[in-house]
CSV table of C-alpha atoms in Angstrom, one decimal:
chain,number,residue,atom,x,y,z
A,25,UNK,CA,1.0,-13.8,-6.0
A,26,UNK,CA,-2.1,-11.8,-6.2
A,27,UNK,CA,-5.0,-12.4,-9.1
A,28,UNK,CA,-8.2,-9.9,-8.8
A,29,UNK,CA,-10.8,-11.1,-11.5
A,30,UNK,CA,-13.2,-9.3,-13.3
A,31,UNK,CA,-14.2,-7.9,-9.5
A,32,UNK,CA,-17.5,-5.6,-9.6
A,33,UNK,CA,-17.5,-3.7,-5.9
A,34,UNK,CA,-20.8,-1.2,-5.2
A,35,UNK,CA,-21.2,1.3,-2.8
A,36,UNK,CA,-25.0,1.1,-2.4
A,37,UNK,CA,-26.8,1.6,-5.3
A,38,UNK,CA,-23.1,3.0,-7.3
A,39,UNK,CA,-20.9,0.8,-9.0
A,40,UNK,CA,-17.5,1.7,-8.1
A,41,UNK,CA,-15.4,-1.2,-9.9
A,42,UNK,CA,-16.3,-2.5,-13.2
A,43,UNK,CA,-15.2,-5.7,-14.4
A,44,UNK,CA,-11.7,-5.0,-12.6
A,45,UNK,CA,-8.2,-7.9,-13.1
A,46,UNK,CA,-5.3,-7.4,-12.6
A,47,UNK,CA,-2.2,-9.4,-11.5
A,48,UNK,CA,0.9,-9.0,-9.0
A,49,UNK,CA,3.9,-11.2,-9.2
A,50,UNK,CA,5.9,-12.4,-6.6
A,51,UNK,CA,8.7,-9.5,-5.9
A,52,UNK,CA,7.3,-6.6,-8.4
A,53,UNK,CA,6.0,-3.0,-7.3
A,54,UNK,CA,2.8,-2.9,-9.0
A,55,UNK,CA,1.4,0.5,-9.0
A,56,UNK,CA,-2.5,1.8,-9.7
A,57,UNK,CA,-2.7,5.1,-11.3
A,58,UNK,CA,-5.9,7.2,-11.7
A,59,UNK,CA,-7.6,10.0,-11.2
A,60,UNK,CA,-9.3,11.2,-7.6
A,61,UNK,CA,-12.5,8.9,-7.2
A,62,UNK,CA,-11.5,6.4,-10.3
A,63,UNK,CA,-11.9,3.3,-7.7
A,64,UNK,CA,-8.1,2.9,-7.3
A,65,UNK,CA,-8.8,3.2,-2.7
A,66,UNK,CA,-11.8,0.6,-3.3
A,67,UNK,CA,-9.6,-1.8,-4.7
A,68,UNK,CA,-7.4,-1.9,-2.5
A,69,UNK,CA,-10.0,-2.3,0.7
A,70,UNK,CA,-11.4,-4.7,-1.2
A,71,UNK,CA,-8.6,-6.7,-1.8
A,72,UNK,CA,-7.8,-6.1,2.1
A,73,UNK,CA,-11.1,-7.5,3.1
A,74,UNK,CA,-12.8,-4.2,4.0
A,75,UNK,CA,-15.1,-4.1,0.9
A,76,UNK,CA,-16.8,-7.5,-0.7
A,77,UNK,CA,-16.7,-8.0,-4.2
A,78,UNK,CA,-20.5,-8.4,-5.8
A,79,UNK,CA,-18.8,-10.6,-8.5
A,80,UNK,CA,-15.7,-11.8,-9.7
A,81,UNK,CA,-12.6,-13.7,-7.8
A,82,UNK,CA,-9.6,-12.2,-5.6
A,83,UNK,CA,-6.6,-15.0,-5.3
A,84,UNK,CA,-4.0,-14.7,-3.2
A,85,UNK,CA,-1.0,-17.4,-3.6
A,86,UNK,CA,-3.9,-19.4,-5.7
A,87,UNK,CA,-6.3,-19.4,-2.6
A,88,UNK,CA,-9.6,-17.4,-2.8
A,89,UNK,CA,-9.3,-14.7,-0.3
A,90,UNK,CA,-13.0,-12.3,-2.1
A,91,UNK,CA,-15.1,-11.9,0.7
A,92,UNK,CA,-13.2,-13.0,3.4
A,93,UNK,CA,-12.5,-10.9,6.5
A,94,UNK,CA,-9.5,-8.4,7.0
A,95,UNK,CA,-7.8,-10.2,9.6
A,96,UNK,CA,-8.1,-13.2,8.1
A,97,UNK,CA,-6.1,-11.4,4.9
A,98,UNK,CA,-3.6,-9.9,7.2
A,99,UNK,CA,-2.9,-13.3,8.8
A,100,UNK,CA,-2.2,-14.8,5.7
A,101,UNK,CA,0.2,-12.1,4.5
A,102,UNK,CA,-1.1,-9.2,3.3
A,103,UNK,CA,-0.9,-5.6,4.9
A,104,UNK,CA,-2.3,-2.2,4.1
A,105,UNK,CA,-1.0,1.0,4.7
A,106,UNK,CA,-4.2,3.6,4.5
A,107,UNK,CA,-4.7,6.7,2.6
A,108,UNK,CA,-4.5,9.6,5.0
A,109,UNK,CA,-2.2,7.4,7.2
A,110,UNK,CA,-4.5,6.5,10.3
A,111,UNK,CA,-2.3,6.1,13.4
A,112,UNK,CA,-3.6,5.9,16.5
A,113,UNK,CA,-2.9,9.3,17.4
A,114,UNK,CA,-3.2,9.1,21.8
A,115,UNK,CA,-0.9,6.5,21.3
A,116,UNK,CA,2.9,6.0,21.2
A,117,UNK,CA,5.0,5.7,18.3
A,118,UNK,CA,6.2,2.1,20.1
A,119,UNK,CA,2.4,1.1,21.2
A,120,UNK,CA,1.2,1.8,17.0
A,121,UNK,CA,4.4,-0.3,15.9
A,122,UNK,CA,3.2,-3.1,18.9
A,123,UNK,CA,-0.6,-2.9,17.2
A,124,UNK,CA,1.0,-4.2,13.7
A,125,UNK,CA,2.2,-7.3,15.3
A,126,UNK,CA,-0.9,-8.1,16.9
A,127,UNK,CA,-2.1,-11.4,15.0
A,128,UNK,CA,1.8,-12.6,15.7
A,129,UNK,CA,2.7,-15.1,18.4
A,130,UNK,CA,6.6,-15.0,17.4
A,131,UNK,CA,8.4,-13.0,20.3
A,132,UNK,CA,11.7,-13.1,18.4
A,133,UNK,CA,10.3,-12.6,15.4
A,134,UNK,CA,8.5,-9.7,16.7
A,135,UNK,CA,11.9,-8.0,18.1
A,136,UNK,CA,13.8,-8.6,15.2
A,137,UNK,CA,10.9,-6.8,13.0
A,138,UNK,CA,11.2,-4.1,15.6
A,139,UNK,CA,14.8,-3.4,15.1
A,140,UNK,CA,14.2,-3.4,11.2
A,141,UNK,CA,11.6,-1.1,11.7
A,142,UNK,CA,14.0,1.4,13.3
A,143,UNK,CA,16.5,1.0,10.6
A,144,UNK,CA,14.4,2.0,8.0
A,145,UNK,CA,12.7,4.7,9.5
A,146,UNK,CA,15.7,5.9,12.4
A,147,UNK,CA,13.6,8.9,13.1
A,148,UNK,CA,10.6,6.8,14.6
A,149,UNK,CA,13.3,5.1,16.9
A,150,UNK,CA,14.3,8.6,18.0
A,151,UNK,CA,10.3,9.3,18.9
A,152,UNK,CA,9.9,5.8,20.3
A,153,UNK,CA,7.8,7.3,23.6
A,154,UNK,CA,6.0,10.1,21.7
A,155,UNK,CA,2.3,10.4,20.9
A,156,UNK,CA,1.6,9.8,17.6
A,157,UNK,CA,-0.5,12.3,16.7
A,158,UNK,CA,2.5,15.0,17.5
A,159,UNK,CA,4.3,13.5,14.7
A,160,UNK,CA,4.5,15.6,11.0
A,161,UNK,CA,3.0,14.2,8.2
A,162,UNK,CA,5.9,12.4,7.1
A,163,UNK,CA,6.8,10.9,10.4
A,164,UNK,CA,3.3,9.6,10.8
A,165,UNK,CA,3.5,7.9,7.4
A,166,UNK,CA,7.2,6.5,8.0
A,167,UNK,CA,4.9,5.3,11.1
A,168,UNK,CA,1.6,3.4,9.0
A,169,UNK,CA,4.2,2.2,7.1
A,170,UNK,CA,6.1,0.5,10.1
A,171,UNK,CA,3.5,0.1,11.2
A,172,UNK,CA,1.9,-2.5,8.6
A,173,UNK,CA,5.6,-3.7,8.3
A,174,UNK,CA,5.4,-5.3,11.6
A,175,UNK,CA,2.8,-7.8,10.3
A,176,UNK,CA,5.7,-9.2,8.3
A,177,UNK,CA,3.8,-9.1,5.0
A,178,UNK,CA,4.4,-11.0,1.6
A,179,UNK,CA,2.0,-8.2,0.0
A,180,UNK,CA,2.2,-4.7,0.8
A,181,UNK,CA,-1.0,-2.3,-0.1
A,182,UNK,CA,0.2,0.7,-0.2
A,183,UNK,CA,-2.4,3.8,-0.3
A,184,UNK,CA,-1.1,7.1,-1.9
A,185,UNK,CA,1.7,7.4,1.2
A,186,UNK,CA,3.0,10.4,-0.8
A,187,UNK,CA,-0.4,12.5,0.1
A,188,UNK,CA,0.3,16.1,1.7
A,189,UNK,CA,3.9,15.5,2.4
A,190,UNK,CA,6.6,18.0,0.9
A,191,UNK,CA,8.3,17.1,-2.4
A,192,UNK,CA,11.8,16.6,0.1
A,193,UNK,CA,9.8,14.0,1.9
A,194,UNK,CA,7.8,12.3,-1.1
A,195,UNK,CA,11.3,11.8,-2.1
A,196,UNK,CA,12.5,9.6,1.3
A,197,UNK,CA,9.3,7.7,1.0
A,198,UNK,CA,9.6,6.4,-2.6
A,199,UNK,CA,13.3,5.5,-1.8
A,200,UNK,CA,11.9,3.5,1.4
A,201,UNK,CA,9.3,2.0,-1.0
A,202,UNK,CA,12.1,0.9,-3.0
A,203,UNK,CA,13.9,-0.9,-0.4
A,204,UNK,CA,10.9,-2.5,1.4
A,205,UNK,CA,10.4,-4.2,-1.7
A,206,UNK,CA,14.3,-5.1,-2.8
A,207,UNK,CA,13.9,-6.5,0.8
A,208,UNK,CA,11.2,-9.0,-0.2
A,209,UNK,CA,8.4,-7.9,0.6
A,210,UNK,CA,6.5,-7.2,-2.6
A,211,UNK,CA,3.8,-3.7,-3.3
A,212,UNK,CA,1.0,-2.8,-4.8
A,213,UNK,CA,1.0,0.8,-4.9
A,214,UNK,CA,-2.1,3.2,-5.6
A,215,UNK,CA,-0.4,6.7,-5.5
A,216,UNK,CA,-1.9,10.4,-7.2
A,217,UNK,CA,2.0,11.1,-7.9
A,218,UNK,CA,2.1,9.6,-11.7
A,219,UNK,CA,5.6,10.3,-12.1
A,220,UNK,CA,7.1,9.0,-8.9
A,221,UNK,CA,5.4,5.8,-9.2
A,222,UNK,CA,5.8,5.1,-12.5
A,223,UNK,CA,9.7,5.9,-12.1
A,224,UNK,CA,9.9,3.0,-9.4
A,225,UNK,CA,7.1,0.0,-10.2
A,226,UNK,CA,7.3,-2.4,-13.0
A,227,UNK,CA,4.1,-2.6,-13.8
A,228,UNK,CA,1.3,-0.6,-14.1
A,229,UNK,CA,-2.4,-0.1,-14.2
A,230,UNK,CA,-4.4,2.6,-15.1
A,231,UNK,CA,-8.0,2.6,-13.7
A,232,UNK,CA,-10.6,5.4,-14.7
A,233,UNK,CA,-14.2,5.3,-13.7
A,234,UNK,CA,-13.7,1.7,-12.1
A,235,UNK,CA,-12.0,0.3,-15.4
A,236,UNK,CA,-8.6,-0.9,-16.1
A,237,UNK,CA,-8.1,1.3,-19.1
A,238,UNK,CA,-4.3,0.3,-20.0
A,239,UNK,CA,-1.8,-2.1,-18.3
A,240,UNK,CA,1.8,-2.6,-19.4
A,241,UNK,CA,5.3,-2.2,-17.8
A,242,UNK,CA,5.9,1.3,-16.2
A,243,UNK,CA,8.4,2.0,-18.8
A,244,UNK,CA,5.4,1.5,-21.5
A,245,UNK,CA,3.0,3.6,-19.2
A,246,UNK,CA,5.6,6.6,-18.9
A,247,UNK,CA,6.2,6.5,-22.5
A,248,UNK,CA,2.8,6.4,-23.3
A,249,UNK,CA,0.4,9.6,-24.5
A,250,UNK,CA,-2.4,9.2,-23.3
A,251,UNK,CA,-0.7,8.7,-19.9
A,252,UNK,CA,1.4,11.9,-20.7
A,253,UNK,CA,-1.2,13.7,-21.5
A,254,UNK,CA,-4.1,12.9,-18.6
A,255,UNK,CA,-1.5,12.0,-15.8
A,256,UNK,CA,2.2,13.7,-16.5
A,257,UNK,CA,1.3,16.9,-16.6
A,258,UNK,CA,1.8,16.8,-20.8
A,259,UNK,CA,5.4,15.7,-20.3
């Protein structure tokens, strides 16, 4: 579904990816693991239009998507939950979930996402007329997550959403994760929480200093040292 080739992406003068590939299939969780800084964020905004590759080829269901801009990317199916969450916090929980289906002219479509929305996440449906920046942590990522949901994406980016929320919560988010995807909808997931995403994705890449340093299947990665020792805690 997704094939990022041998991208190089600079910030100014700084190369922050290096000769980056990778590949998502149709239906997988894909996750990114790494180190703060590593370039695992840059990838994704570049693969969501916000960043232009210098080199190197981004496909998305074989079309050439490097370069082009974000809403083009959205339009065609792809959707992006931010690190740090980014709601629009003097707005309602309902007028954030509206803002995801912007680029959609469906009206039925739209309701029927609506009401999926609010069975996945039933405490944003409880919260439906409340600002959005009164919402915890948690409820504000249940509601980027919605949020990008109501695009109706084939691809999901999904930037650490277990950041700053309590282990009770990281928990609930993980299991959502799981069920957006056995839904359809398929993931790429950069997440800090090795364990967590290695216990739910199928594949895996591990990217330090802007280089895929080891790809395999999640099982591999867990079992692995070297990923033991830098990213498991030794364990």
């Amino acid at each position: 579904m997704l094939k990022v080739e041998g991208i190089n992406v600079y910030y100014g003068n700084i190369q922050a990816l290096k000769g980056v590939s990778l590949e998502v299939n149709k239906g997988e969780i894909v996750t990114l693991i790494g180190a703060n800084g590593a370039g695992k964020s840059t990838l994704l905004k570049t693969i969501s239009g916000l960043l232009k590759p210098k080199q190197g080829g981004i496909l998305f269901e074989n079309q050439g998507i490097g370069g082009k801009a974000a809403q083009g990317i959205v339009k065609m199916g792809i959707s992006q939950v931010p690190e740090g969450r980014r709601v629009f916090a003097n707005m309602s929980v309902e007028e954030n979930l509206e803002l995801g289906a912007f680029l959609r002219k469906d009206k039925a479509g739209i309701k029927e996402d609506f009401n999926k929305v609010y069975e996945i996440f039933p405490r944003l449906k409880e919260r439906l007329k409340q600002q959005a920046g009164t919402l915890s942590g948690g409820e504000q990522q249940m509601l980027a997550m919605g949020r990008a949901l109501m695009a109706r994406p084939k691809l999901l980016l999904l930037d650490e959403p277990s950041m700053g929320l309590a282990p009770l919560l990281v928990k609930t988010i993980f299991r959502i994760i799981t069920e957006i995807n056995a839904a359809g909808t398929t993931i790429l997931l950069v997440e800090q929480n090795a364990h967590m995403a290695l216990s739910i994705a199928n594949r895996a890449y591990v990217i330090e200093t802007g280089r895929v340093v080891l790809s395999g299947s999640a099982q591999e990665l867990h079992a692995s040292e070297q990923v033991k020792m830098a990213y498991l805690g030794g364990h």
